[in-house]
Short mmCIF file of C-alpha atoms in Angstrom, two decimals:
data_model
loop_
_atom_site.label_atom_id
_atom_site.label_comp_id
_atom_site.label_asym_id
_atom_site.label_seq_id
_atom_site.Cartn_x
_atom_site.Cartn_y
_atom_site.Cartn_z
CA ARG A 152 0.07 -0.05 0.11
CA GLY A 153 1.19 3.51 -0.75
CA ARG A 154 3.47 2.53 -3.38
CA GLY A 155 2.58 3.22 -6.97
CA LEU A 156 3.05 5.79 -9.80
CA PHE A 157 1.52 9.14 -9.41
CA TRP A 158 1.08 11.17 -12.47
CA GLY A 159 -0.52 14.79 -12.27
CA ILE A 160 -1.63 16.42 -15.33
CA GLU A 161 -2.55 19.95 -15.33
CA LEU A 162 -4.97 21.31 -18.22
CA VAL A 163 -4.28 24.82 -19.20
CA ALA A 164 -5.45 26.98 -22.05
CA ASP A 165 -1.91 28.28 -22.89
CA ARG A 166 1.14 26.21 -22.35
CA ARG A 167 3.44 29.13 -22.38
CA THR A 168 1.85 31.15 -19.91
CA LYS A 169 -0.18 28.41 -17.97
CA GLU A 170 -3.26 30.40 -18.07
CA PRO A 171 -6.06 28.24 -16.65
CA PHE A 172 -9.44 27.60 -18.40
CA ASP A 173 -12.49 29.06 -17.20
CA PRO A 174 -13.70 27.41 -14.10
CA ALA A 175 -17.14 27.24 -15.46
CA LEU A 176 -16.16 24.76 -18.06
CA SER A 177 -15.10 22.09 -15.12
CA LEU A 178 -12.82 20.46 -17.55
CA HIS A 179 -11.45 18.33 -14.78
CA ALA A 180 -14.99 16.87 -14.15
CA ARG A 181 -15.37 16.32 -17.95
CA VAL A 182 -12.36 14.46 -18.27
CA LYS A 183 -13.18 12.25 -15.44
CA ALA A 184 -16.55 11.40 -16.84
CA ALA A 185 -15.26 10.66 -20.20
CA ALA A 186 -12.34 8.53 -18.89
CA PHE A 187 -14.85 6.42 -16.73
CA GLU A 188 -16.86 5.88 -19.89
CA ARG A 189 -13.74 4.46 -21.57
CA GLY A 190 -12.92 2.24 -18.52
CA LEU A 191 -10.47 4.42 -16.85
CA ILE A 192 -10.37 5.92 -13.43
CA CYS A 193 -8.81 9.01 -12.72
CA TYR A 194 -8.90 11.61 -9.84
CA PRO A 195 -10.07 15.03 -10.98
CA GLY A 196 -9.35 18.36 -9.12
CA PRO A 197 -10.28 21.77 -9.58
CA GLY A 198 -8.28 25.13 -8.34
CA ALA A 199 -4.92 23.70 -9.35
CA ALA A 200 -3.66 27.33 -10.25
CA ASP A 201 -4.84 29.51 -7.34
CA GLY A 202 -7.40 27.46 -5.21
CA VAL A 203 -10.21 28.60 -7.64
CA ARG A 204 -9.02 28.44 -11.26
CA GLY A 205 -7.22 25.49 -12.74
CA ASP A 206 -7.98 21.88 -13.57
CA HIS A 207 -5.92 18.84 -13.07
CA ILE A 208 -6.13 15.15 -13.20
CA LEU A 209 -4.05 12.65 -11.07
CA LEU A 210 -3.35 9.06 -12.38
CA ALA A 211 -2.35 6.54 -9.92
CA PRO A 212 -1.63 3.14 -11.81
CA PRO A 213 -0.08 0.28 -9.80
CA PHE A 214 3.55 0.13 -9.33
CA ILE A 215 3.69 -3.08 -11.56
CA ILE A 216 2.09 -1.37 -14.50
CA ASP A 217 3.51 -2.91 -17.77
CA GLU A 218 4.25 -1.19 -21.04
CA ALA A 219 0.97 -2.36 -22.68
CA GLN A 220 -1.10 -1.25 -19.89
CA ILE A 221 0.52 2.18 -20.18
CA GLU A 222 -0.09 2.46 -23.69
CA GLU A 223 -4.01 1.51 -23.11
CA LEU A 224 -3.93 4.02 -20.11
CA VAL A 225 -2.68 6.87 -22.60
CA ASP A 226 -4.97 5.87 -25.64
CA LYS A 227 -8.09 5.97 -23.06
CA LEU A 228 -6.89 9.31 -21.45
CA SER A 229 -6.10 10.92 -24.70
CA ASP A 230 -9.63 9.88 -26.17
CA ALA A 231 -11.24 11.16 -22.86
CA VAL A 232 -9.45 14.57 -22.81
CA ARG A 233 -10.39 15.07 -26.60
CA ALA A 234 -13.99 14.21 -25.79
CA ALA A 235 -14.02 16.51 -22.81
CA PHE A 236 -12.65 19.43 -24.70
CA THR A 237 -14.89 19.20 -27.50
CA GLN A 238 -17.94 18.84 -25.28
CA ALA A 239 -16.79 22.05 -23.45
CA GLY A 240 -15.93 23.88 -26.49
CA ALA A 241 -12.42 24.32 -25.62
CA GLY A 242 -9.32 23.43 -27.62
CA PRO A 243 -6.09 22.10 -26.09
CA GLU A 244 -2.76 23.28 -27.69
#
């Protein structure tokens, strides 16, 4: 218990400035829902930038994850992020 990988992913409107998306979009919650539909569980969080603005996703796969499972995780998460951004009318850079 307590061992594993933890990957944090911050969702930003501008990679250069790290400008967060409008909190009203709730991108973290949209990604969570889209990921769950694809069989991937992630931990969403709001307020990553300043306590109010900012969205992030935490992934916590087991320490023994293998390469094929990592590829599956990345594919599902990528699809989920695209779906969430499309639904919200936001576009990642």
